[in-house]
């Protein structure tokens, strides 16, 4: 795993977008795995700018999003589908038929998850996976204690995650208790992984993931075993790393 420490959130967003754009230039029909949350917003803003100003095209790109809240319709402003439409899909030339999303309104979650796994395989697999990290070390919605062998499935959200995400809702009560998420094994099959972390709120999760034991209690720690994973973090998110001066060499 490669650790890159940049100055601040703006630099992190630009660097991340450049890496995504380079990947698209290398393979125009790339299969992208996409993340939601506050962190990737700046990266998506940059990608939209690159689309408008530099002609970066998503016309052949296929996308698979990591997760979705269970029982939130795509029209709900806090659904991840709504987030992606507003922050990226509606603003670039990605084809609707190439966008893949877990259906939060499914009546048969197990089947939906199985079909998602099959669709990823049928696409040839995810070439480039963008990830955020929860303050408890979760990736997608794989909460601590999720098996490293886990596949796409329904998960109950921890109180910490519900509290963290309550800032996007009117109240904690409104935050869904369950979600659909790609599994950890599913994520690890991506050929390239880029994890973004920004702010002191992520410092502990970053330190545990990078310097602690590889354990299912810190889901992101397994990324250290991936052959082509980069953790791109800003100074604030790196403050608890003991080796930060060495790792900032990139
Ligand atoms: C949610 C998402 C994760 C994301 C995490 C951190 O729980 N399911 O994919 O990484 O939030 O989000 P933020 O970037 O808003 O801190």
mmCIF file of C-alpha atoms and ligand atoms in Angstrom:
data_model
loop_
_atom_site.group_PDB
_atom_site.id
_atom_site.type_symbol
_atom_site.label_atom_id
_atom_site.label_comp_id
_atom_site.label_asym_id
_atom_site.label_seq_id
_atom_site.Cartn_x
_atom_site.Cartn_y
_atom_site.Cartn_z
ATOM 1 C CA UNK A 1 0.000 0.000 0.000
ATOM 2 C CA UNK A 2 1.195 3.491 -0.818
ATOM 3 C CA UNK A 3 0.511 6.371 1.560
ATOM 4 C CA UNK A 4 0.439 9.895 0.153
ATOM 5 C CA UNK A 5 0.070 12.840 2.511
ATOM 6 C CA UNK A 6 -1.012 16.146 1.001
ATOM 7 C CA UNK A 7 -1.475 19.537 2.571
ATOM 8 C CA UNK A 8 -5.230 19.964 2.725
ATOM 9 C CA UNK A 9 -8.635 18.941 1.398
ATOM 10 C CA UNK A 10 -8.319 20.995 -1.798
ATOM 11 C CA UNK A 11 -5.048 19.358 -2.756
ATOM 12 C CA UNK A 12 -6.475 15.953 -1.883
ATOM 13 C CA UNK A 13 -9.473 16.556 -4.154
ATOM 14 C CA UNK A 14 -7.343 17.709 -7.086
ATOM 15 C CA UNK A 15 -4.873 14.812 -6.723
ATOM 16 C CA UNK A 16 -7.694 12.280 -6.501
ATOM 17 C CA UNK A 17 -9.439 13.688 -9.571
ATOM 18 C CA UNK A 18 -6.164 13.625 -11.498
ATOM 19 C CA UNK A 19 -5.709 9.959 -10.645
ATOM 20 C CA UNK A 20 -9.247 9.144 -11.783
ATOM 21 C CA UNK A 21 -8.768 11.172 -14.987
ATOM 22 C CA UNK A 22 -5.470 9.400 -15.724
ATOM 23 C CA UNK A 23 -7.189 6.064 -15.259
ATOM 24 C CA UNK A 24 -9.937 7.086 -17.708
ATOM 25 C CA UNK A 25 -7.298 8.279 -20.211
ATOM 26 C CA UNK A 26 -5.555 4.918 -19.894
ATOM 27 C CA UNK A 27 -8.818 2.969 -20.356
ATOM 28 C CA UNK A 28 -11.775 5.012 -21.675
ATOM 29 C CA UNK A 29 -14.180 2.124 -21.017
ATOM 30 C CA UNK A 30 -12.946 1.766 -17.450
ATOM 31 C CA UNK A 31 -15.170 0.275 -14.742
ATOM 32 C CA UNK A 32 -15.143 2.730 -11.826
ATOM 33 C CA UNK A 33 -16.217 1.887 -8.301
ATOM 34 C CA UNK A 34 -17.543 5.068 -6.695
ATOM 35 C CA UNK A 35 -17.984 6.302 -3.143
ATOM 36 C CA UNK A 36 -20.244 8.848 -1.483
ATOM 37 C CA UNK A 37 -19.972 10.906 1.690
ATOM 38 C CA UNK A 38 -18.486 14.333 2.295
ATOM 39 C CA UNK A 39 -14.935 13.362 1.343
ATOM 40 C CA UNK A 40 -15.207 12.534 -2.390
ATOM 41 C CA UNK A 41 -17.341 15.631 -3.104
ATOM 42 C CA UNK A 42 -14.301 17.772 -3.944
ATOM 43 C CA UNK A 43 -12.930 15.080 -6.252
ATOM 44 C CA UNK A 44 -16.259 14.935 -8.117
ATOM 45 C CA UNK A 45 -16.289 18.752 -8.411
ATOM 46 C CA UNK A 46 -12.822 18.597 -9.990
ATOM 47 C CA UNK A 47 -13.871 15.817 -12.376
ATOM 48 C CA UNK A 48 -16.874 17.884 -13.483
ATOM 49 C CA UNK A 49 -14.543 20.839 -14.065
ATOM 50 C CA UNK A 50 -12.200 18.628 -16.101
ATOM 51 C CA UNK A 51 -15.182 17.427 -18.124
ATOM 52 C CA UNK A 52 -16.268 21.003 -18.877
ATOM 53 C CA UNK A 53 -12.882 22.591 -19.420
ATOM 54 C CA UNK A 54 -10.679 19.768 -20.662
ATOM 55 C CA UNK A 55 -13.148 17.478 -22.386
ATOM 56 C CA UNK A 56 -12.696 14.597 -19.938
ATOM 57 C CA UNK A 57 -15.307 12.130 -21.182
ATOM 58 C CA UNK A 58 -17.237 9.506 -19.247
ATOM 59 C CA UNK A 59 -19.081 8.340 -22.370
ATOM 60 C CA UNK A 60 -17.633 4.819 -22.217
ATOM 61 C CA UNK A 61 -17.201 4.612 -18.456
ATOM 62 C CA UNK A 62 -19.241 2.161 -16.356
ATOM 63 C CA UNK A 63 -19.812 2.826 -12.669
ATOM 64 C CA UNK A 64 -20.727 0.747 -9.630
ATOM 65 C CA UNK A 65 -21.442 2.556 -6.390
ATOM 66 C CA UNK A 66 -20.336 1.005 -3.139
ATOM 67 C CA UNK A 67 -23.481 1.218 -1.093
ATOM 68 C CA UNK A 68 -26.977 2.559 -0.513
ATOM 69 C CA UNK A 69 -29.255 3.058 2.459
ATOM 70 C CA UNK A 70 -31.976 0.455 2.712
ATOM 71 C CA UNK A 71 -35.495 1.798 2.200
ATOM 72 C CA UNK A 72 -34.483 5.252 0.973
ATOM 73 C CA UNK A 73 -35.864 5.975 -2.510
ATOM 74 C CA UNK A 74 -33.403 7.353 -5.088
ATOM 75 C CA UNK A 75 -35.375 10.610 -5.012
ATOM 76 C CA UNK A 76 -34.592 11.092 -1.293
ATOM 77 C CA UNK A 77 -32.011 13.872 -0.924
ATOM 78 C CA UNK A 78 -29.932 11.739 1.421
ATOM 79 C CA UNK A 79 -29.926 8.640 -0.741
ATOM 80 C CA UNK A 80 -26.555 7.899 -2.254
ATOM 81 C CA UNK A 81 -28.132 7.689 -5.697
ATOM 82 C CA UNK A 82 -29.384 11.270 -5.320
ATOM 83 C CA UNK A 83 -25.928 12.356 -4.149
ATOM 84 C CA UNK A 84 -24.263 10.810 -7.202
ATOM 85 C CA UNK A 85 -26.808 12.306 -9.617
ATOM 86 C CA UNK A 86 -26.308 15.760 -8.118
ATOM 87 C CA UNK A 87 -22.535 15.648 -7.740
ATOM 88 C CA UNK A 88 -21.452 13.748 -10.841
ATOM 89 C CA UNK A 89 -23.829 11.783 -13.039
ATOM 90 C CA UNK A 90 -26.065 14.702 -14.088
ATOM 91 C CA UNK A 91 -23.041 16.901 -14.736
ATOM 92 C CA UNK A 92 -20.950 14.695 -17.037
ATOM 93 C CA UNK A 93 -21.613 12.538 -20.119
ATOM 94 C CA UNK A 94 -21.862 9.157 -18.380
ATOM 95 C CA UNK A 95 -24.576 6.987 -19.980
ATOM 96 C CA UNK A 96 -27.467 6.128 -17.672
ATOM 97 C CA UNK A 97 -27.342 2.481 -18.748
ATOM 98 C CA UNK A 98 -23.720 2.272 -17.574
ATOM 99 C CA UNK A 99 -24.565 3.418 -14.038
ATOM 100 C CA UNK A 100 -25.019 0.568 -11.541
ATOM 101 C CA UNK A 101 -26.525 1.108 -8.121
ATOM 102 C CA UNK A 102 -27.801 -1.049 -5.294
ATOM 103 C CA UNK A 103 -31.560 -0.566 -5.104
ATOM 104 C CA UNK A 104 -32.445 0.704 -1.626
ATOM 105 C CA UNK A 105 -36.130 -0.048 -2.247
ATOM 106 C CA UNK A 106 -35.630 -3.690 -3.162
ATOM 107 C CA UNK A 107 -38.155 -6.188 -1.801
ATOM 108 C CA UNK A 108 -35.579 -8.945 -2.121
ATOM 109 C CA UNK A 109 -32.227 -7.635 -0.807
ATOM 110 C CA UNK A 110 -30.422 -10.965 -1.109
ATOM 111 C CA UNK A 111 -31.287 -11.243 -4.750
ATOM 112 C CA UNK A 112 -30.354 -7.605 -5.378
ATOM 113 C CA UNK A 113 -26.954 -8.199 -3.794
ATOM 114 C CA UNK A 114 -26.375 -11.406 -5.771
ATOM 115 C CA UNK A 115 -27.306 -9.651 -8.996
ATOM 116 C CA UNK A 116 -24.950 -6.776 -8.169
ATOM 117 C CA UNK A 117 -22.047 -9.184 -7.729
ATOM 118 C CA UNK A 118 -22.957 -10.819 -11.044
ATOM 119 C CA UNK A 119 -23.153 -7.454 -12.798
ATOM 120 C CA UNK A 120 -19.686 -6.522 -11.508
ATOM 121 C CA UNK A 121 -18.303 -9.819 -12.822
ATOM 122 C CA UNK A 122 -20.104 -9.417 -16.161
ATOM 123 C CA UNK A 123 -18.541 -5.966 -16.573
ATOM 124 C CA UNK A 124 -15.083 -7.521 -16.286
ATOM 125 C CA UNK A 125 -14.553 -6.391 -12.691
ATOM 126 C CA UNK A 126 -13.841 -3.019 -11.137
ATOM 127 C CA UNK A 127 -10.690 -1.406 -12.522
ATOM 128 C CA UNK A 128 -10.487 1.550 -10.160
ATOM 129 C CA UNK A 129 -12.236 1.796 -6.806
ATOM 130 C CA UNK A 130 -12.599 5.083 -4.967
ATOM 131 C CA UNK A 131 -13.113 4.716 -1.200
ATOM 132 C CA UNK A 132 -13.719 6.888 1.822
ATOM 133 C CA UNK A 133 -13.231 5.744 5.401
ATOM 134 C CA UNK A 134 -15.560 5.905 8.378
ATOM 135 C CA UNK A 135 -14.303 7.307 11.689
ATOM 136 C CA UNK A 136 -14.446 3.717 12.988
ATOM 137 C CA UNK A 137 -12.377 2.429 10.053
ATOM 138 C CA UNK A 138 -15.298 1.183 7.947
ATOM 139 C CA UNK A 139 -15.087 1.050 4.165
ATOM 140 C CA UNK A 140 -18.307 1.340 2.143
ATOM 141 C CA UNK A 141 -20.709 0.263 4.904
ATOM 142 C CA UNK A 142 -18.589 -2.658 6.096
ATOM 143 C CA UNK A 143 -18.660 -1.950 9.788
ATOM 144 C CA UNK A 144 -16.019 -3.240 12.253
ATOM 145 C CA UNK A 145 -16.235 -7.050 12.605
ATOM 146 C CA UNK A 146 -17.310 -7.454 8.955
ATOM 147 C CA UNK A 147 -15.577 -10.499 7.541
ATOM 148 C CA UNK A 148 -12.716 -9.912 5.125
ATOM 149 C CA UNK A 149 -14.476 -12.574 3.019
ATOM 150 C CA UNK A 150 -17.764 -10.654 2.927
ATOM 151 C CA UNK A 151 -19.604 -10.049 -0.341
ATOM 152 C CA UNK A 152 -22.372 -7.591 -1.210
ATOM 153 C CA UNK A 153 -25.067 -7.831 1.458
ATOM 154 C CA UNK A 154 -27.390 -6.107 3.935
ATOM 155 C CA UNK A 155 -25.664 -4.595 6.961
ATOM 156 C CA UNK A 156 -26.881 -2.974 10.173
ATOM 157 C CA UNK A 157 -25.229 0.373 10.763
ATOM 158 C CA UNK A 158 -23.316 0.983 13.969
ATOM 159 C CA UNK A 159 -24.400 3.787 16.277
ATOM 160 C CA UNK A 160 -21.118 5.599 15.544
ATOM 161 C CA UNK A 161 -21.796 5.556 11.805
ATOM 162 C CA UNK A 162 -25.408 6.657 12.271
ATOM 163 C CA UNK A 163 -24.206 9.493 14.516
ATOM 164 C CA UNK A 164 -21.508 10.512 12.024
ATOM 165 C CA UNK A 165 -23.974 10.542 9.145
ATOM 166 C CA UNK A 166 -26.737 12.286 11.126
ATOM 167 C CA UNK A 167 -25.234 15.625 10.053
ATOM 168 C CA UNK A 168 -26.726 15.041 6.605
ATOM 169 C CA UNK A 169 -30.232 14.376 7.990
ATOM 170 C CA UNK A 170 -32.647 16.508 10.040
ATOM 171 C CA UNK A 171 -32.247 14.230 13.049
ATOM 172 C CA UNK A 172 -30.560 11.014 14.162
ATOM 173 C CA UNK A 173 -33.938 9.270 14.039
ATOM 174 C CA UNK A 174 -34.105 9.797 10.292
ATOM 175 C CA UNK A 175 -30.804 8.020 9.614
ATOM 176 C CA UNK A 176 -31.568 4.544 8.258
ATOM 177 C CA UNK A 177 -30.548 1.599 10.421
ATOM 178 C CA UNK A 178 -29.605 -0.677 7.557
ATOM 179 C CA UNK A 179 -27.871 -0.428 4.222
ATOM 180 C CA UNK A 180 -26.786 -2.501 1.248
ATOM 181 C CA UNK A 181 -23.044 -2.593 0.765
ATOM 182 C CA UNK A 182 -20.412 -4.182 -1.386
ATOM 183 C CA UNK A 183 -18.475 -6.640 0.752
ATOM 184 C CA UNK A 184 -14.838 -6.378 1.692
ATOM 185 C CA UNK A 185 -13.862 -9.275 -0.588
ATOM 186 C CA UNK A 186 -15.772 -7.567 -3.397
ATOM 187 C CA UNK A 187 -13.838 -4.327 -2.836
ATOM 188 C CA UNK A 188 -10.493 -6.120 -2.635
ATOM 189 C CA UNK A 189 -11.049 -7.562 -6.117
ATOM 190 C CA UNK A 190 -10.738 -4.072 -7.634
ATOM 191 C CA UNK A 191 -7.496 -3.770 -9.607
ATOM 192 C CA UNK A 192 -6.633 -0.342 -8.224
ATOM 193 C CA UNK A 193 -7.939 1.195 -4.998
ATOM 194 C CA UNK A 194 -7.729 4.842 -3.948
ATOM 195 C CA UNK A 195 -8.847 5.671 -0.407
ATOM 196 C CA UNK A 196 -9.370 9.310 0.571
ATOM 197 C CA UNK A 197 -9.313 10.616 4.129
ATOM 198 C CA UNK A 198 -9.540 14.209 5.254
ATOM 199 C CA UNK A 199 -9.702 15.948 8.629
ATOM 200 C CA UNK A 200 -8.788 15.126 12.214
ATOM 201 C CA UNK A 201 -11.977 13.115 12.610
ATOM 202 C CA UNK A 202 -10.347 10.428 10.440
ATOM 203 C CA UNK A 203 -6.885 10.569 12.049
ATOM 204 C CA UNK A 204 -7.428 7.649 14.401
ATOM 205 C CA UNK A 205 -8.986 5.443 11.738
ATOM 206 C CA UNK A 206 -6.111 6.245 9.367
ATOM 207 C CA UNK A 207 -3.441 5.504 12.003
ATOM 208 C CA UNK A 208 -5.075 2.204 12.961
ATOM 209 C CA UNK A 209 -5.483 1.221 9.317
ATOM 210 C CA UNK A 210 -1.922 2.075 8.345
ATOM 211 C CA UNK A 211 0.061 1.231 11.462
ATOM 212 C CA UNK A 212 -2.139 -1.032 13.598
ATOM 213 C CA UNK A 213 -2.848 -4.728 13.174
ATOM 214 C CA UNK A 214 -4.700 -6.007 10.143
ATOM 215 C CA UNK A 215 -7.952 -6.887 11.842
ATOM 216 C CA UNK A 216 -11.620 -7.206 11.010
ATOM 217 C CA UNK A 217 -12.250 -4.674 13.790
ATOM 218 C CA UNK A 218 -10.647 -2.058 11.500
ATOM 219 C CA UNK A 219 -11.997 -2.926 8.048
ATOM 220 C CA UNK A 220 -9.704 -0.512 6.162
ATOM 221 C CA UNK A 221 -6.610 -2.235 7.603
ATOM 222 C CA UNK A 222 -7.038 -5.074 5.082
ATOM 223 C CA UNK A 223 -6.192 -2.613 2.299
ATOM 224 C CA UNK A 224 -2.535 -2.978 3.328
ATOM 225 C CA UNK A 225 -2.603 -6.448 1.752
ATOM 226 C CA UNK A 226 -3.865 -5.112 -1.597
ATOM 227 C CA UNK A 227 -1.272 -5.008 -4.343
ATOM 228 C CA UNK A 228 -2.273 -1.625 -5.780
ATOM 229 C CA UNK A 229 -3.842 0.538 -3.110
ATOM 230 C CA UNK A 230 -3.087 4.186 -2.387
ATOM 231 C CA UNK A 231 -4.251 6.006 0.722
ATOM 232 C CA UNK A 232 -4.391 9.704 -0.045
ATOM 233 C CA UNK A 233 -4.775 11.672 3.166
ATOM 234 C CA UNK A 234 -4.419 15.286 4.161
ATOM 235 C CA UNK A 235 -2.211 16.571 7.002
ATOM 236 C CA UNK A 236 -5.078 16.631 9.482
ATOM 237 C CA UNK A 237 -6.012 13.029 8.799
ATOM 238 C CA UNK A 238 -2.340 12.050 9.150
ATOM 239 C CA UNK A 239 -1.694 13.621 12.572
ATOM 240 C CA UNK A 240 -1.840 10.340 14.476
ATOM 241 C CA UNK A 241 0.595 8.497 12.211
ATOM 242 C CA UNK A 242 3.927 7.972 13.922
ATOM 243 C CA UNK A 243 5.721 7.547 10.578
ATOM 244 C CA UNK A 244 4.184 10.512 8.824
ATOM 245 C CA UNK A 245 7.454 12.261 7.979
ATOM 246 C CA UNK A 246 8.683 9.152 6.164
ATOM 247 C CA UNK A 247 5.444 8.335 4.420
ATOM 248 C CA UNK A 248 4.971 11.868 3.118
ATOM 249 C CA UNK A 249 7.794 11.081 0.669
ATOM 250 C CA UNK A 250 5.104 9.106 -1.164
HETATM 251 C C1 LIG B 1 -20.473 6.582 4.834
HETATM 252 C C2 LIG B 1 -20.219 5.830 3.547
HETATM 253 C C3 LIG B 1 -18.760 5.496 3.361
HETATM 254 C C4 LIG B 1 -17.923 6.735 3.592
HETATM 255 C C5 LIG B 1 -18.127 7.220 4.995
HETATM 256 C C6 LIG B 1 -17.311 8.451 5.327
HETATM 257 O O1 LIG B 1 -20.622 5.775 5.937
HETATM 258 N N1 LIG B 1 -20.975 4.629 3.471
HETATM 259 O O2 LIG B 1 -18.557 4.967 2.062
HETATM 260 O O3 LIG B 1 -16.564 6.435 3.362
HETATM 261 O O4 LIG B 1 -19.510 7.544 5.141
HETATM 262 O O5 LIG B 1 -17.976 9.576 4.868
HETATM 263 P P1 LIG B 1 -17.458 11.060 4.929
HETATM 264 O O6 LIG B 1 -16.577 11.194 3.728
HETATM 265 O O7 LIG B 1 -18.692 11.892 4.826
HETATM 266 O O8 LIG B 1 -16.724 11.227 6.187
#
